[in-house]
């Protein structure tokens, strides 16, 4: 079962920042926080991951609280193409084939024109 | 950017027929996965594969399913005797040698009549 809790849906105005929250209060010390998104039944797309420090890449920023029990994915300037289901997933650090991703129901982000 | 390629994009089959879904993972990746998504439901893990053997499989992955890496490039999912409830999108994924990030293909839509 997924170990994260996300709101089922959110709206965001085009051009504004989208802030997607995720609770992972039972996260273990060796687990990373991963974010993926799925645009209308396409394959899930990797966005970003982090352990405890904030991370930024060309797609998004990830803010992880100091106690690591929650995080926020930030899309700085949302566009209509960012409308998708966003999944927050915790996964052990050391990787390996047994460390599959377990998808929950995610947050449906609707970017409004 | 390297991508995971899946064929066919859509297959329609009769109940009881055998189906093979094909995937070409990213060339330097070592870990391979199959997931499925029934319409309107979550993305579900089926199986992971490493070093020419199954690493982990879910309860869904019963005896009607099998996976194979027949050559150095392809990774296949075979469904031996399809049932109506096998209708779904099937996603292949592969991950880098550190197994840190899974990259998904666009999916194969299977329709069982």
mmCIF file of N, CA, C and O in Angstrom, chain A residues 31-93:
data_model
loop_
_atom_site.group_PDB
_atom_site.id
_atom_site.type_symbol
_atom_site.label_atom_id
_atom_site.label_comp_id
_atom_site.label_asym_id
_atom_site.label_seq_id
_atom_site.Cartn_x
_atom_site.Cartn_y
_atom_site.Cartn_z
ATOM 1 N N UNK A 31 14.585 6.082 3.123
ATOM 2 C CA UNK A 31 13.624 6.249 2.017
ATOM 3 C C UNK A 31 13.675 7.647 1.416
ATOM 4 O O UNK A 31 13.687 8.652 2.131
ATOM 5 N N UNK A 32 13.737 7.672 0.082
ATOM 6 C CA UNK A 32 13.651 8.904 -0.653
ATOM 7 C C UNK A 32 12.183 9.238 -0.935
ATOM 8 O O UNK A 32 11.322 8.349 -0.956
ATOM 9 N N UNK A 33 11.936 10.500 -1.220
ATOM 10 C CA UNK A 33 10.633 10.947 -1.716
ATOM 11 C C UNK A 33 10.762 11.166 -3.221
ATOM 12 O O UNK A 33 11.634 11.913 -3.674
ATOM 13 N N UNK A 34 9.916 10.479 -3.963
ATOM 14 C CA UNK A 34 9.898 10.605 -5.419
ATOM 15 C C UNK A 34 8.586 11.247 -5.859
ATOM 16 O O UNK A 34 7.537 11.013 -5.276
ATOM 17 N N UNK A 35 8.666 12.031 -6.932
ATOM 18 C CA UNK A 35 7.462 12.565 -7.569
ATOM 19 C C UNK A 35 7.453 12.162 -9.036
ATOM 20 O O UNK A 35 8.446 12.324 -9.752
ATOM 21 N N UNK A 36 6.319 11.632 -9.451
ATOM 22 C CA UNK A 36 6.044 11.303 -10.835
ATOM 23 C C UNK A 36 4.728 11.970 -11.226
ATOM 24 O O UNK A 36 3.927 12.341 -10.358
ATOM 25 N N UNK A 37 4.490 12.087 -12.505
ATOM 26 C CA UNK A 37 3.193 12.545 -12.963
ATOM 27 C C UNK A 37 2.736 11.699 -14.153
ATOM 28 O O UNK A 37 3.551 11.092 -14.843
ATOM 29 N N UNK A 38 1.420 11.686 -14.366
ATOM 30 C CA UNK A 38 0.842 10.928 -15.456
ATOM 31 C C UNK A 38 -0.155 11.819 -16.164
ATOM 32 O O UNK A 38 -1.154 12.242 -15.563
ATOM 33 N N UNK A 39 0.144 12.099 -17.405
ATOM 34 C CA UNK A 39 -0.713 12.941 -18.224
ATOM 35 C C UNK A 39 -1.636 12.025 -19.010
ATOM 36 O O UNK A 39 -1.181 11.268 -19.863
ATOM 37 N N UNK A 40 -2.913 12.051 -18.653
ATOM 38 C CA UNK A 40 -3.985 11.371 -19.372
ATOM 39 C C UNK A 40 -3.591 9.996 -19.930
ATOM 40 O O UNK A 40 -3.469 9.812 -21.131
ATOM 41 N N UNK A 41 -3.338 9.026 -19.018
ATOM 42 C CA UNK A 41 -3.097 7.639 -19.398
ATOM 43 C C UNK A 41 -1.795 7.409 -20.155
ATOM 44 O O UNK A 41 -1.553 6.317 -20.648
ATOM 45 N N UNK A 42 -0.944 8.427 -20.240
ATOM 46 C CA UNK A 42 0.403 8.181 -20.758
ATOM 47 C C UNK A 42 1.203 7.483 -19.665
ATOM 48 O O UNK A 42 0.745 7.328 -18.533
ATOM 49 N N UNK A 43 2.424 7.061 -20.003
ATOM 50 C CA UNK A 43 3.262 6.452 -18.984
ATOM 51 C C UNK A 43 3.661 7.460 -17.922
ATOM 52 O O UNK A 43 3.838 8.641 -18.208
ATOM 53 N N UNK A 44 3.784 7.018 -16.676
ATOM 54 C CA UNK A 44 4.253 7.934 -15.628
ATOM 55 C C UNK A 44 5.595 8.558 -15.995
ATOM 56 O O UNK A 44 6.466 7.892 -16.553
ATOM 57 N N UNK A 45 5.729 9.832 -15.661
ATOM 58 C CA UNK A 45 6.935 10.593 -15.997
ATOM 59 C C UNK A 45 7.627 11.023 -14.722
ATOM 60 O O UNK A 45 7.002 11.624 -13.836
ATOM 61 N N UNK A 46 8.898 10.730 -14.609
ATOM 62 C CA UNK A 46 9.699 11.141 -13.452
ATOM 63 C C UNK A 46 9.816 12.658 -13.404
ATOM 64 O O UNK A 46 10.020 13.314 -14.443
ATOM 65 N N UNK A 47 9.672 13.212 -12.197
ATOM 66 C CA UNK A 47 9.857 14.655 -12.034
ATOM 67 C C UNK A 47 11.111 14.947 -11.218
ATOM 68 O O UNK A 47 12.027 15.631 -11.682
ATOM 69 N N UNK A 48 11.170 14.419 -9.995
ATOM 70 C CA UNK A 48 12.243 14.791 -9.081
ATOM 71 C C UNK A 48 12.243 13.829 -7.903
ATOM 72 O O UNK A 48 11.231 13.160 -7.650
ATOM 73 N N UNK A 49 13.362 13.711 -7.197
ATOM 74 C CA UNK A 49 13.369 12.971 -5.943
ATOM 75 C C UNK A 49 14.375 13.598 -4.991
ATOM 76 O O UNK A 49 15.286 14.331 -5.420
ATOM 77 N N UNK A 50 14.207 13.312 -3.702
ATOM 78 C CA UNK A 50 15.100 13.859 -2.693
ATOM 79 C C UNK A 50 15.059 13.049 -1.414
ATOM 80 O O UNK A 50 14.105 12.304 -1.169
ATOM 81 N N UNK A 51 16.088 13.228 -0.603
ATOM 82 C CA UNK A 51 16.176 12.516 0.683
ATOM 83 C C UNK A 51 15.801 13.445 1.838
ATOM 84 O O UNK A 51 14.862 13.174 2.573
ATOM 85 N N UNK A 52 16.552 14.515 2.021
ATOM 86 C CA UNK A 52 16.220 15.452 3.093
ATOM 87 C C UNK A 52 16.484 16.898 2.713
ATOM 88 O O UNK A 52 15.884 17.795 3.271
ATOM 89 N N UNK A 53 17.352 17.123 1.755
ATOM 90 C CA UNK A 53 17.606 18.477 1.304
ATOM 91 C C UNK A 53 16.611 18.863 0.214
ATOM 92 O O UNK A 53 16.096 18.018 -0.497
ATOM 93 N N UNK A 54 16.374 20.144 0.095
ATOM 94 C CA UNK A 54 15.530 20.619 -0.992
ATOM 95 C C UNK A 54 16.248 20.391 -2.311
ATOM 96 O O UNK A 54 17.471 20.471 -2.394
ATOM 97 N N UNK A 55 15.478 20.068 -3.340
ATOM 98 C CA UNK A 55 16.032 19.777 -4.646
ATOM 99 C C UNK A 55 15.328 20.610 -5.710
ATOM 100 O O UNK A 55 14.140 20.917 -5.575
ATOM 101 N N UNK A 56 16.066 20.954 -6.744
ATOM 102 C CA UNK A 56 15.493 21.697 -7.870
ATOM 103 C C UNK A 56 16.073 21.147 -9.159
ATOM 104 O O UNK A 56 17.260 20.845 -9.232
ATOM 105 N N UNK A 57 15.215 21.014 -10.156
ATOM 106 C CA UNK A 57 15.689 20.698 -11.495
ATOM 107 C C UNK A 57 14.900 21.537 -12.485
ATOM 108 O O UNK A 57 14.175 22.478 -12.094
ATOM 109 N N UNK A 58 15.018 21.212 -13.758
ATOM 110 C CA UNK A 58 14.394 22.055 -14.782
ATOM 111 C C UNK A 58 12.871 21.947 -14.768
ATOM 112 O O UNK A 58 12.189 22.784 -15.344
ATOM 113 N N UNK A 59 12.346 20.940 -14.119
ATOM 114 C CA UNK A 59 10.896 20.769 -14.094
ATOM 115 C C UNK A 59 10.257 21.361 -12.854
ATOM 116 O O UNK A 59 9.152 21.919 -12.919
ATOM 117 N N UNK A 60 10.912 21.191 -11.692
ATOM 118 C CA UNK A 60 10.217 21.497 -10.444
ATOM 119 C C UNK A 60 11.206 21.657 -9.303
ATOM 120 O O UNK A 60 12.404 21.398 -9.451
ATOM 121 N N UNK A 61 10.668 22.068 -8.153
ATOM 122 C CA UNK A 61 11.413 22.090 -6.899
ATOM 123 C C UNK A 61 10.709 21.186 -5.905
ATOM 124 O O UNK A 61 9.472 21.066 -5.930
ATOM 125 N N UNK A 62 11.502 20.574 -5.045
ATOM 126 C CA UNK A 62 10.981 19.702 -3.997
ATOM 127 C C UNK A 62 11.443 20.243 -2.661
ATOM 128 O O UNK A 62 12.656 20.379 -2.433
ATOM 129 N N UNK A 63 10.480 20.548 -1.814
ATOM 130 C CA UNK A 63 10.765 21.042 -0.477
ATOM 131 C C UNK A 63 10.371 19.960 0.519
ATOM 132 O O UNK A 63 9.202 19.535 0.546
ATOM 133 N N UNK A 64 11.326 19.493 1.315
ATOM 134 C CA UNK A 64 11.079 18.445 2.314
ATOM 135 C C UNK A 64 11.230 19.063 3.684
ATOM 136 O O UNK A 64 12.235 19.738 3.954
ATOM 137 N N UNK A 65 10.258 18.858 4.559
ATOM 138 C CA UNK A 65 10.344 19.419 5.904
ATOM 139 C C UNK A 65 11.498 18.797 6.669
ATOM 140 O O UNK A 65 11.959 17.688 6.346
ATOM 141 N N UNK A 66 11.927 19.482 7.701
ATOM 142 C CA UNK A 66 13.098 19.034 8.451
ATOM 143 C C UNK A 66 12.882 17.659 9.085
ATOM 144 O O UNK A 66 13.800 16.838 9.153
ATOM 145 N N UNK A 67 11.657 17.392 9.538
ATOM 146 C CA UNK A 67 11.373 16.081 10.135
ATOM 147 C C UNK A 67 11.062 15.020 9.070
ATOM 148 O O UNK A 67 10.813 13.866 9.400
ATOM 149 N N UNK A 68 11.049 15.422 7.820
ATOM 150 C CA UNK A 68 10.836 14.568 6.658
ATOM 151 C C UNK A 68 9.454 13.926 6.616
ATOM 152 O O UNK A 68 9.218 13.006 5.842
ATOM 153 N N UNK A 69 8.528 14.424 7.396
ATOM 154 C CA UNK A 69 7.204 13.817 7.418
ATOM 155 C C UNK A 69 6.279 14.377 6.345
ATOM 156 O O UNK A 69 5.164 13.877 6.155
ATOM 157 N N UNK A 70 6.706 15.405 5.666
ATOM 158 C CA UNK A 70 5.896 15.931 4.564
ATOM 159 C C UNK A 70 6.795 16.631 3.554
ATOM 160 O O UNK A 70 7.951 16.955 3.846
ATOM 161 N N UNK A 71 6.247 16.838 2.372
ATOM 162 C CA UNK A 71 6.996 17.528 1.324
ATOM 163 C C UNK A 71 6.025 18.267 0.421
ATOM 164 O O UNK A 71 4.803 18.034 0.458
ATOM 165 N N UNK A 72 6.585 19.177 -0.370
ATOM 166 C CA UNK A 72 5.791 19.946 -1.328
ATOM 167 C C UNK A 72 6.521 19.979 -2.656
ATOM 168 O O UNK A 72 7.717 20.282 -2.714
ATOM 169 N N UNK A 73 5.809 19.629 -3.698
ATOM 170 C CA UNK A 73 6.327 19.767 -5.058
ATOM 171 C C UNK A 73 5.870 21.117 -5.588
ATOM 172 O O UNK A 73 4.678 21.445 -5.508
ATOM 173 N N UNK A 74 6.797 21.882 -6.131
ATOM 174 C CA UNK A 74 6.456 23.202 -6.653
ATOM 175 C C UNK A 74 6.744 23.250 -8.149
ATOM 176 O O UNK A 74 7.879 23.010 -8.574
ATOM 177 N N UNK A 75 5.694 23.539 -8.915
ATOM 178 C CA UNK A 75 5.862 23.843 -10.329
ATOM 179 C C UNK A 75 5.826 25.364 -10.423
ATOM 180 O O UNK A 75 4.777 25.968 -10.195
ATOM 181 N N UNK A 76 6.926 26.015 -10.728
ATOM 182 C CA UNK A 76 7.011 27.473 -10.534
ATOM 183 C C UNK A 76 6.071 28.287 -11.427
ATOM 184 O O UNK A 76 5.557 29.308 -10.983
ATOM 185 N N UNK A 77 5.851 27.852 -12.648
ATOM 186 C CA UNK A 77 4.974 28.583 -13.564
ATOM 187 C C UNK A 77 4.136 27.562 -14.333
ATOM 188 O O UNK A 77 4.524 27.118 -15.409
ATOM 189 N N UNK A 78 3.012 27.196 -13.744
ATOM 190 C CA UNK A 78 2.218 26.114 -14.327
ATOM 191 C C UNK A 78 1.655 26.495 -15.694
ATOM 192 O O UNK A 78 1.227 27.643 -15.909
ATOM 193 N N UNK A 79 1.671 25.533 -16.599
ATOM 194 C CA UNK A 79 1.049 25.711 -17.911
ATOM 195 C C UNK A 79 -0.058 24.673 -18.075
ATOM 196 O O UNK A 79 -0.162 23.729 -17.281
ATOM 197 N N UNK A 80 -0.857 24.834 -19.111
ATOM 198 C CA UNK A 80 -1.955 23.898 -19.343
ATOM 199 C C UNK A 80 -1.429 22.474 -19.512
ATOM 200 O O UNK A 80 -2.094 21.500 -19.148
ATOM 201 N N UNK A 81 -0.210 22.338 -20.058
ATOM 202 C CA UNK A 81 0.372 21.022 -20.262
ATOM 203 C C UNK A 81 0.780 20.342 -18.958
ATOM 204 O O UNK A 81 1.155 19.156 -18.976
ATOM 205 N N UNK A 82 0.755 21.084 -17.866
ATOM 206 C CA UNK A 82 1.060 20.475 -16.567
ATOM 207 C C UNK A 82 -0.170 19.819 -15.939
ATOM 208 O O UNK A 82 -0.059 19.231 -14.849
ATOM 209 N N UNK A 83 -1.305 19.916 -16.569
ATOM 210 C CA UNK A 83 -2.487 19.229 -16.061
ATOM 211 C C UNK A 83 -2.239 17.715 -16.116
ATOM 212 O O UNK A 83 -1.965 17.157 -17.179
ATOM 213 N N UNK A 84 -2.305 17.073 -14.949
ATOM 214 C CA UNK A 84 -1.909 15.668 -14.839
ATOM 215 C C UNK A 84 -2.232 15.173 -13.439
ATOM 216 O O UNK A 84 -2.589 15.951 -12.554
ATOM 217 N N UNK A 85 -2.082 13.867 -13.235
ATOM 218 C CA UNK A 85 -2.108 13.296 -11.889
ATOM 219 C C UNK A 85 -0.673 13.228 -11.386
ATOM 220 O O UNK A 85 0.205 12.699 -12.077
ATOM 221 N N UNK A 86 -0.444 13.794 -10.205
ATOM 222 C CA UNK A 86 0.894 13.854 -9.617
ATOM 223 C C UNK A 86 0.972 12.861 -8.459
ATOM 224 O O UNK A 86 0.135 12.887 -7.555
ATOM 225 N N UNK A 87 1.980 12.007 -8.498
ATOM 226 C CA UNK A 87 2.144 10.963 -7.500
ATOM 227 C C UNK A 87 3.365 11.251 -6.626
ATOM 228 O O UNK A 87 4.467 11.479 -7.143
ATOM 229 N N UNK A 88 3.164 11.188 -5.341
ATOM 230 C CA UNK A 88 4.243 11.287 -4.353
ATOM 231 C C UNK A 88 4.492 9.871 -3.834
ATOM 232 O O UNK A 88 3.555 9.212 -3.367
ATOM 233 N N UNK A 89 5.726 9.389 -3.915
ATOM 234 C CA UNK A 89 6.032 7.988 -3.589
ATOM 235 C C UNK A 89 7.286 7.957 -2.733
ATOM 236 O O UNK A 89 8.256 8.650 -3.032
ATOM 237 N N UNK A 90 7.270 7.148 -1.678
ATOM 238 C CA UNK A 90 8.496 6.941 -0.903
ATOM 239 C C UNK A 90 9.095 5.596 -1.293
ATOM 240 O O UNK A 90 8.377 4.630 -1.513
ATOM 241 N N UNK A 91 10.395 5.554 -1.364
ATOM 242 C CA UNK A 91 11.084 4.376 -1.884
ATOM 243 C C UNK A 91 12.468 4.305 -1.254
ATOM 244 O O UNK A 91 13.133 5.327 -1.107
ATOM 245 N N UNK A 92 12.924 3.111 -0.882
ATOM 246 C CA UNK A 92 14.244 3.004 -0.251
ATOM 247 C C UNK A 92 15.364 3.568 -1.094
ATOM 248 O O UNK A 92 15.341 3.510 -2.316
ATOM 249 N N UNK A 93 16.380 4.082 -0.433
ATOM 250 C CA UNK A 93 17.488 4.775 -1.071
ATOM 251 C C UNK A 93 18.355 3.878 -1.927
ATOM 252 O O UNK A 93 18.828 4.257 -2.974
#
